XYZ file of C-alpha atoms in Angstrom:
553
model
C 0.049 0.222 0.068
C 0.889 3.783 -1.118
C 1.321 6.593 1.416
C 1.250 9.911 -0.422
C 2.397 12.987 1.627
C 1.257 16.331 -0.070
C 3.148 19.252 1.127
C 4.544 22.608 -0.252
C 1.090 24.155 -0.334
C -1.364 26.431 2.075
C -3.370 24.083 3.735
C -6.531 25.117 4.943
C -8.161 22.092 7.152
C -11.486 23.971 7.885
C -10.860 22.226 10.980
C -12.332 24.316 14.258
C -9.784 22.374 16.615
C -6.635 23.180 14.615
C -4.214 20.371 13.225
C -1.755 19.510 16.167
C 0.907 21.210 16.268
C 0.068 24.061 13.648
C -1.659 26.871 14.166
C -5.338 27.618 13.906
C -6.488 25.511 10.814
C -3.560 25.747 8.906
C -1.192 22.808 8.106
C 2.045 22.376 6.247
C 1.324 18.668 4.854
C -0.952 15.765 4.993
C -0.717 12.584 4.250
C -3.076 9.967 2.413
C -3.422 6.406 2.449
C -6.173 4.060 1.347
C -8.338 7.006 0.440
C -8.069 8.572 3.794
C -6.085 11.361 5.615
C -3.983 9.624 7.814
C -1.712 12.542 9.148
C -1.987 16.250 9.232
C 0.488 19.180 10.439
C 3.779 19.969 10.443
C 5.680 18.502 7.228
C 8.534 16.775 9.431
C 6.194 15.747 12.071
C 3.750 14.147 9.024
C 6.913 12.550 7.400
C 7.913 11.104 10.710
C 4.157 9.753 11.366
C 3.707 8.593 8.046
C 7.523 6.543 7.638
C 6.824 4.924 11.200
C 3.284 4.001 10.153
C 4.913 1.961 7.180
C 8.008 0.718 8.322
C 6.711 -2.586 9.386
C 4.698 -3.330 6.512
C 7.420 -2.457 3.580
C 4.773 -0.060 2.091
C 5.982 2.622 0.307
C 5.932 6.398 1.038
C 5.577 9.033 -1.977
C 5.797 12.745 -1.727
C 4.083 15.275 -4.131
C 4.933 18.687 -4.656
C 2.005 21.000 -4.943
C 3.764 24.152 -6.098
C 3.077 26.644 -3.330
C -0.937 26.147 -3.938
C -3.346 26.768 -1.663
C -5.388 23.238 -0.498
C -8.769 23.443 1.290
C -11.307 20.181 1.680
C -13.614 19.234 -1.156
C -16.429 21.842 -1.828
C -19.697 20.008 -1.063
C -22.684 21.735 -2.742
C -25.364 20.979 0.083
C -28.274 21.825 -2.238
C -28.450 20.797 -5.708
C -30.146 18.551 -8.346
C -28.177 16.462 -10.464
C -29.696 14.966 -13.155
C -31.801 18.313 -13.594
C -28.750 19.960 -13.695
C -27.037 17.906 -15.880
C -30.307 18.146 -18.711
C -29.897 21.774 -18.152
C -26.282 22.048 -19.421
C -27.847 20.354 -23.171
C -30.932 22.826 -22.822
C -30.944 26.250 -24.641
C -28.981 28.737 -22.216
C -31.521 31.922 -21.502
C -30.033 33.667 -18.550
C -27.867 36.307 -19.968
C -30.995 37.006 -22.313
C -32.142 40.170 -20.852
C -35.418 40.608 -23.735
C -37.988 38.919 -24.746
C -36.629 39.442 -27.966
C -32.805 37.782 -27.270
C -34.774 35.017 -25.808
C -36.787 34.665 -29.101
C -33.688 34.552 -31.304
C -31.535 32.316 -29.248
C -34.597 29.874 -29.748
C -34.959 30.414 -33.225
C -30.971 29.988 -33.638
C -31.230 26.634 -31.398
C -34.209 25.252 -33.854
C -32.180 26.326 -37.044
C -28.929 24.243 -35.654
C -31.528 21.536 -35.337
C -34.422 21.653 -37.405
C -35.254 17.872 -36.861
C -35.440 18.143 -33.376
C -39.133 17.400 -31.718
C -39.030 20.052 -29.198
C -37.026 23.238 -28.169
C -35.895 23.048 -24.204
C -34.450 26.235 -22.584
C -33.224 27.109 -19.338
C -32.627 29.887 -16.898
C -34.935 32.600 -18.345
C -35.441 35.627 -15.854
C -38.922 37.589 -15.253
C -37.621 40.721 -16.014
C -36.194 39.808 -19.228
C -39.753 39.391 -20.504
C -40.697 43.001 -19.275
C -43.797 43.745 -17.457
C -46.279 41.914 -19.181
C -46.549 37.494 -17.698
C -44.927 35.188 -20.395
C -47.800 33.850 -22.668
C -47.494 30.992 -25.161
C -48.450 33.860 -28.015
C -44.949 35.740 -27.224
C -43.319 32.352 -27.829
C -45.959 31.053 -30.852
C -44.534 34.323 -33.006
C -40.951 33.040 -33.574
C -41.678 28.613 -33.195
C -45.471 28.127 -33.842
C -45.339 24.271 -34.236
C -42.414 23.284 -32.291
C -43.312 22.394 -28.541
C -40.979 24.815 -26.465
C -40.212 24.026 -22.573
C -38.430 26.890 -20.735
C -37.434 26.358 -17.168
C -37.208 29.627 -15.354
C -34.264 30.273 -13.466
C -35.441 29.670 -10.381
C -37.037 26.336 -11.683
C -40.383 27.097 -10.292
C -42.288 27.760 -13.227
C -41.940 26.630 -16.945
C -43.113 28.747 -19.719
C -44.574 26.860 -22.805
C -45.811 27.616 -25.990
C -49.176 26.344 -27.402
C -48.003 23.493 -29.546
C -46.094 22.228 -25.884
C -50.065 23.100 -24.105
C -51.534 20.757 -26.953
C -48.718 17.978 -26.426
C -49.307 17.878 -22.824
C -53.392 17.903 -23.169
C -53.633 20.740 -21.398
C -57.113 22.816 -21.974
C -59.505 24.895 -19.912
C -60.390 21.571 -18.233
C -56.893 20.652 -16.647
C -56.880 21.150 -12.869
C -54.564 23.253 -11.043
C -52.535 20.888 -8.805
C -52.394 21.236 -5.080
C -49.663 23.752 -4.632
C -49.996 25.012 -8.429
C -51.433 26.716 -11.089
C -52.121 26.842 -14.690
C -52.246 30.460 -16.007
C -55.843 31.218 -17.522
C -57.279 34.167 -19.504
C -60.818 35.082 -18.852
C -62.442 32.404 -20.537
C -60.293 29.858 -18.631
C -57.879 28.936 -21.838
C -54.192 28.589 -20.537
C -52.044 30.742 -21.419
C -48.780 29.519 -20.895
C -47.544 29.423 -17.765
C -47.265 27.020 -15.223
C -46.437 27.501 -11.917
C -45.033 25.746 -8.978
C -46.317 22.007 -8.988
C -48.347 22.586 -12.296
C -44.859 22.945 -13.800
C -43.441 19.952 -11.988
C -46.873 17.534 -12.405
C -47.811 18.627 -16.153
C -44.456 19.878 -18.026
C -41.718 17.690 -16.144
C -42.998 14.901 -15.495
C -44.667 14.533 -19.434
C -40.502 15.216 -20.371
C -39.619 12.670 -17.604
C -41.943 9.915 -19.534
C -40.082 10.200 -23.043
C -36.695 10.837 -21.094
C -34.983 7.267 -21.583
C -32.895 5.755 -18.451
C -29.682 6.202 -20.516
C -30.561 9.749 -20.598
C -30.759 9.908 -16.944
C -27.444 8.263 -16.487
C -25.920 10.567 -19.407
C -27.338 13.780 -17.563
C -26.050 12.439 -14.067
C -22.164 12.218 -16.095
C -22.219 15.463 -17.507
C -23.398 17.007 -13.697
C -20.606 14.652 -11.954
C -18.001 16.298 -14.846
C -18.885 19.870 -14.197
C -18.808 19.592 -10.301
C -15.429 17.924 -10.312
C -13.971 20.565 -12.588
C -15.403 22.696 -10.002
C -13.728 21.337 -6.950
C -16.968 19.604 -5.681
C -16.326 16.443 -4.160
C -19.518 15.742 -2.792
C -23.157 16.650 -2.821
C -26.494 16.935 -1.513
C -29.633 16.137 -3.834
C -32.220 18.325 -2.463
C -35.053 16.826 -4.454
C -34.469 13.044 -5.503
C -37.425 10.740 -7.442
C -37.595 7.285 -8.164
C -35.992 7.916 -11.558
C -32.932 9.764 -10.229
C -32.382 6.848 -8.044
C -32.438 4.316 -10.790
C -29.876 6.542 -12.763
C -27.686 6.734 -9.917
C -28.194 2.885 -8.776
C -27.139 2.120 -12.856
C -24.119 4.138 -12.603
C -22.756 2.366 -9.734
C -23.869 -1.269 -11.521
C -21.969 -0.101 -14.549
C -18.833 1.786 -13.060
C -18.602 0.229 -9.281
C -18.828 3.193 -7.795
C -19.850 6.956 -8.422
C -17.487 10.070 -9.275
C -18.118 11.190 -5.583
C -20.113 10.403 -2.684
C -23.902 11.826 -3.043
C -26.412 11.917 -0.401
C -30.071 12.652 -1.516
C -33.151 13.887 0.230
C -36.356 12.187 -1.717
C -39.020 15.029 -3.197
C -42.371 14.740 -1.817
C -45.656 16.826 -2.552
C -49.050 16.882 -1.312
C -51.053 14.067 -2.691
C -54.656 13.179 -2.902
C -54.858 13.091 0.583
C -52.890 12.753 4.047
C -53.038 9.160 3.632
C -51.454 9.328 0.228
C -48.660 11.670 1.677
C -48.153 9.081 4.771
C -48.052 6.343 2.417
C -45.127 8.352 0.575
C -43.205 8.688 3.669
C -43.315 4.620 3.760
C -42.210 4.438 0.532
C -39.308 6.177 1.016
C -38.137 4.603 4.343
C -38.332 1.332 1.917
C -36.188 2.402 -0.627
C -33.551 4.444 2.172
C -33.202 1.007 3.534
C -32.800 -1.034 0.214
C -29.762 1.246 -0.536
C -28.428 0.872 2.600
C -27.603 -2.546 2.420
C -26.943 -2.571 -0.963
C -23.978 -2.412 -3.813
C -24.658 1.725 -3.792
C -24.272 1.951 0.172
C -20.565 3.102 -0.003
C -21.324 5.994 -2.489
C -25.033 6.850 -1.923
C -27.206 7.120 0.769
C -30.792 8.635 1.266
C -30.626 11.013 4.197
C -34.090 12.345 4.364
C -37.169 14.526 2.632
C -37.601 17.411 1.440
C -40.846 19.300 1.316
C -41.346 22.280 -0.981
C -43.521 24.643 1.669
C -43.648 27.794 -0.752
C -42.428 29.452 -4.344
C -40.314 32.050 -5.163
C -40.165 35.869 -4.914
C -39.616 36.204 -8.546
C -43.012 35.228 -9.265
C -44.817 36.228 -6.550
C -45.440 32.660 -5.231
C -43.170 32.540 -1.794
C -45.828 33.144 0.899
C -45.083 36.394 2.750
C -46.429 38.078 5.864
C -47.605 40.997 4.098
C -48.625 41.346 0.428
C -46.104 41.793 -2.373
C -46.055 45.278 -4.439
C -48.737 44.596 -6.733
C -51.064 43.535 -3.626
C -51.273 39.797 -4.075
C -49.703 37.144 -1.808
C -49.859 33.384 -1.880
C -50.942 30.231 0.098
C -48.051 28.137 0.967
C -47.948 24.780 -1.271
C -47.922 22.715 2.173
C -50.349 24.074 4.578
C -49.238 23.461 8.278
C -52.225 20.886 8.903
C -51.428 18.874 6.133
C -48.073 19.007 6.802
C -47.924 18.056 10.593
C -48.737 14.449 10.450
C -46.206 13.976 7.100
C -43.271 15.385 8.924
C -44.131 13.863 11.896
C -43.836 10.719 10.243
C -40.941 11.453 8.774
C -39.123 12.174 11.904
C -40.114 9.388 13.843
C -38.739 6.805 10.810
C -35.330 8.724 11.539
C -35.605 10.847 8.060
C -34.151 14.110 7.870
C -36.421 16.909 6.829
C -35.395 19.661 4.587
C -38.001 22.508 3.836
C -37.966 24.870 0.999
C -38.947 28.108 3.003
C -38.231 30.913 0.822
C -40.844 33.790 2.049
C -40.726 34.971 5.736
C -44.038 33.669 6.672
C -43.038 30.099 5.300
C -39.780 30.127 7.300
C -42.268 30.776 10.283
C -44.636 27.704 9.785
C -41.277 25.511 9.075
C -39.789 26.217 12.273
C -43.460 25.576 13.771
C -43.595 22.550 12.401
C -39.889 21.632 13.612
C -40.585 22.811 16.542
C -43.194 20.051 17.032
C -40.897 17.629 15.616
C -38.141 18.637 18.268
C -40.744 18.349 21.257
C -40.818 14.640 20.237
C -37.491 14.163 21.776
C -35.689 13.038 18.364
C -32.241 14.099 17.916
C -32.373 14.902 14.425
C -30.459 17.620 12.612
C -33.328 19.393 10.227
C -32.530 21.833 7.908
C -34.482 24.707 6.210
C -33.725 25.940 2.628
C -33.299 29.102 0.954
C -34.231 31.343 3.648
C -34.149 34.766 1.524
C -36.716 36.425 3.467
C -36.749 35.679 7.288
C -37.155 37.777 10.507
C -34.902 37.759 13.425
C -37.385 35.994 15.543
C -37.348 33.234 13.584
C -33.722 32.975 13.283
C -33.698 33.151 16.736
C -36.097 30.195 17.190
C -33.536 28.168 14.303
C -30.673 28.700 16.986
C -32.527 27.225 19.820
C -33.995 24.498 18.016
C -30.684 23.016 16.277
C -32.365 23.995 12.757
C -29.572 24.173 9.970
C -29.649 26.819 7.752
C -29.229 26.223 3.986
C -28.188 29.027 1.816
C -27.241 29.887 -1.715
C -25.228 33.016 -2.298
C -25.502 32.737 -5.877
C -29.263 33.635 -5.275
C -28.484 37.305 -4.543
C -26.213 37.866 -7.455
C -27.176 41.601 -8.370
C -27.501 40.755 -11.983
C -30.615 38.697 -11.054
C -31.998 40.432 -8.109
C -33.878 43.676 -10.209
C -36.854 41.654 -10.230
C -36.773 40.084 -7.077
C -36.498 43.549 -5.144
C -39.263 45.095 -7.574
C -41.758 42.503 -6.350
C -41.146 43.236 -2.858
C -41.129 46.867 -3.348
C -40.580 47.958 0.187
C -38.254 47.721 3.207
C -38.146 43.972 2.407
C -36.374 44.553 -0.636
C -33.069 45.590 0.846
C -33.650 42.771 3.901
C -33.250 39.506 2.555
C -30.390 36.859 2.180
C -29.420 38.115 5.701
C -26.218 36.101 6.178
C -24.620 38.211 8.950
C -27.755 37.875 11.082
C -27.885 34.289 10.872
C -24.244 34.233 11.709
C -24.637 36.083 14.942
C -27.378 34.458 16.063
C -25.128 30.898 15.854
C -27.217 28.869 13.558
C -25.204 26.292 11.786
C -24.738 27.111 8.085
C -24.224 25.372 4.837
C -23.595 26.935 1.769
C -25.081 25.639 -1.829
C -25.666 26.428 -5.391
C -29.202 25.033 -6.140
C -27.616 24.218 -9.903
C -29.177 24.780 -12.053
C -31.244 27.322 -10.621
C -28.008 29.011 -10.367
C -24.654 28.757 -11.738
C -22.972 25.677 -10.199
C -19.179 26.467 -10.103
C -17.943 26.819 -6.211
C -15.561 29.910 -6.859
C -18.232 32.422 -8.207
C -20.580 31.702 -5.142
C -17.649 31.884 -2.997
C -16.804 35.176 -4.446
C -20.691 36.275 -3.622
C -20.724 35.160 0.039
C -17.210 37.266 0.249
C -18.679 40.875 -1.636
C -22.490 40.178 -1.809
C -21.141 41.901 -5.272
C -22.000 40.082 -9.131
C -20.332 37.128 -10.538
C -21.977 37.227 -13.775
C -21.700 41.488 -13.739
C -18.850 42.377 -11.593
C -19.093 46.103 -12.624
C -22.573 46.106 -10.367
C -22.621 47.488 -7.010
C -23.088 44.783 -4.433
C -25.960 43.593 -2.556
C -25.175 44.632 1.219
C -21.608 43.837 1.617
C -21.796 44.429 5.333
C -23.751 41.072 5.495
C -21.043 39.108 3.649
C -18.823 35.966 4.842
C -15.517 36.121 6.000
C -13.234 33.912 3.806
C -12.540 31.590 6.719
C -16.302 31.550 7.337
C -17.246 30.873 3.613
C -14.510 28.266 3.217
C -15.856 26.164 5.799
C -19.840 26.858 5.283
C -18.795 25.039 2.055
C -16.625 22.096 3.270
C -17.487 21.316 6.751
C -21.022 23.114 6.919
C -21.998 20.951 4.192
C -20.840 17.998 6.037
C -22.450 18.750 9.140
C -25.845 19.485 7.498
C -25.876 16.484 5.645
C -25.205 14.303 8.883
C -21.465 13.143 7.444
C -18.988 15.284 9.497
C -17.499 11.899 10.067
C -16.633 11.090 6.790
C -16.010 14.324 4.811
C -15.563 18.025 4.959
C -12.028 18.354 6.552
C -8.903 17.739 6.258
C -8.430 15.529 9.190
C -7.077 12.038 9.773
C -9.331 9.436 9.279
C -11.727 11.378 6.849
C -11.845 10.700 3.354
C -9.235 12.484 1.421
C -11.257 14.719 -0.314
C -9.446 17.676 -1.523
C -9.260 20.569 -4.037
C -6.236 22.763 -5.168
C -6.236 26.012 -6.301
C -3.817 28.812 -7.763
C -4.819 31.538 -5.823
C -5.585 31.419 -1.735
C -9.271 32.896 -1.357
C -8.129 33.820 2.206
C -5.007 36.343 1.059
C -6.068 37.069 -2.534
C -8.681 39.851 -3.246
C -12.016 38.264 -4.135
C -12.212 39.289 -7.843
C -9.128 37.013 -8.272
C -11.643 34.130 -7.593
C -13.713 35.135 -10.757
C -10.407 33.888 -13.063
C -9.168 31.387 -10.723
C -9.564 27.771 -11.779
C -9.354 24.772 -9.776
C -6.142 23.260 -10.629
C -6.824 19.653 -9.223
C -9.723 17.633 -7.363
C -9.100 14.773 -5.740
C -11.848 12.300 -4.016
C -11.332 9.794 -1.605
C -6.895 10.280 -2.449
C -7.381 9.676 -6.749
C -6.957 12.937 -8.598
C -10.263 12.896 -10.352
C -9.903 15.939 -12.090
C -6.644 18.199 -13.536
C -6.893 21.623 -15.394
């Protein structure tokens, strides 16, 4: 067996306890054997310990010079959607379109490039690119009347389609709105082209999944894994898996004997016909969790819990707020407290970790109410709330007292996509979003992710926004409340050790510490010493998973 010593690097361990013999969370070198860190500390100390450990067995000790580069634990993207992200890589990219005409021309160009394609799929469009009007099928029909068009909004909570797509899905004036969703309609009840929240998932995405092959699903995963490894990511938590996603993961493990990096999953559950159906869904998830835990996938894949999408997003005015939006409207939660309470209790009783999507300030109150109910049942769970774009100080304080983790995504407040977000709130709330400092000061455990593909997946631009409040897409824009930003150490820890804590895997990964998996990244720039702007041009030099180099620039 070979032990490899990595040296000549600036090493950030993300270890709060520090490394023996080194100042704080710094180290000079570390050793790796059998996919795990074995020794961390000063170079001579690591050499002595590593050589002593292999002397009796006659094993080999190698040394790797990292050229003075920065080394940190591998990034843990604690909120992503793997297959959806991989699929989005192949869609028409619309995030940078600033007008309706730009969107239409981008779609037309895709159709001309492949005129035989049966449908056009796009992703990432922004509401304010369409203008003051609501998006409609007619806007797309003007350029593509005969080819079905499906466009995922940037937040993935709405789908914009043309008339051909409505007809293909069989949506007409008699199609019902699903629980927690809405089909946009005209005065006569005819669908006008927007599918909000669960309507987008249950009509558009379910239709597209039915015509997607298992081979397609595996290909989507491969694209996502490759993109993440290039970004220095060595673990993810998929925050809305379904059975098709799980089947693709299992197929990849069966084919390759493992995954490019470990994956933790929260299974999505949406309101069913009634509470009995919801409870049956929990039972199915528990059965699948247990099956995976004893199967060949267990070393790479784990079902940790369940995901409840409790409301929508602010951009579409579908997040539930304490006070109405600027236009006087508001929105009910997708899951009411009464409907969700027995389902959350059942998940908690079964040992599932609960993750709740809550963007509106009223929704986060409801989420914490329910998690407090679970806590009173005295189960030692580590539940979490996702996004928290608007949240009151009182709710944050309650999260701290209950030990609830805040899962947040800096890329969601890139100033380049904030105009519509601020406009629909229209008052003081537009300047009170994403209260990272308030969350930190309250002592709430924090993990940072990207929510790809609702936002760019790259780790370093995400880190840049966390450090500055500025825009990775348009760096010339003024930052959004930079006084709330993280220090480099805080952000790096939240992206690594914080993700491990949130995913209940701190005993396996998230730090450079003896006994943990040797997952680490190597950068040409030190995020703690360089100006944050350097991160926008810095590339990941290499990415290691369990001691194996999985990416090299």
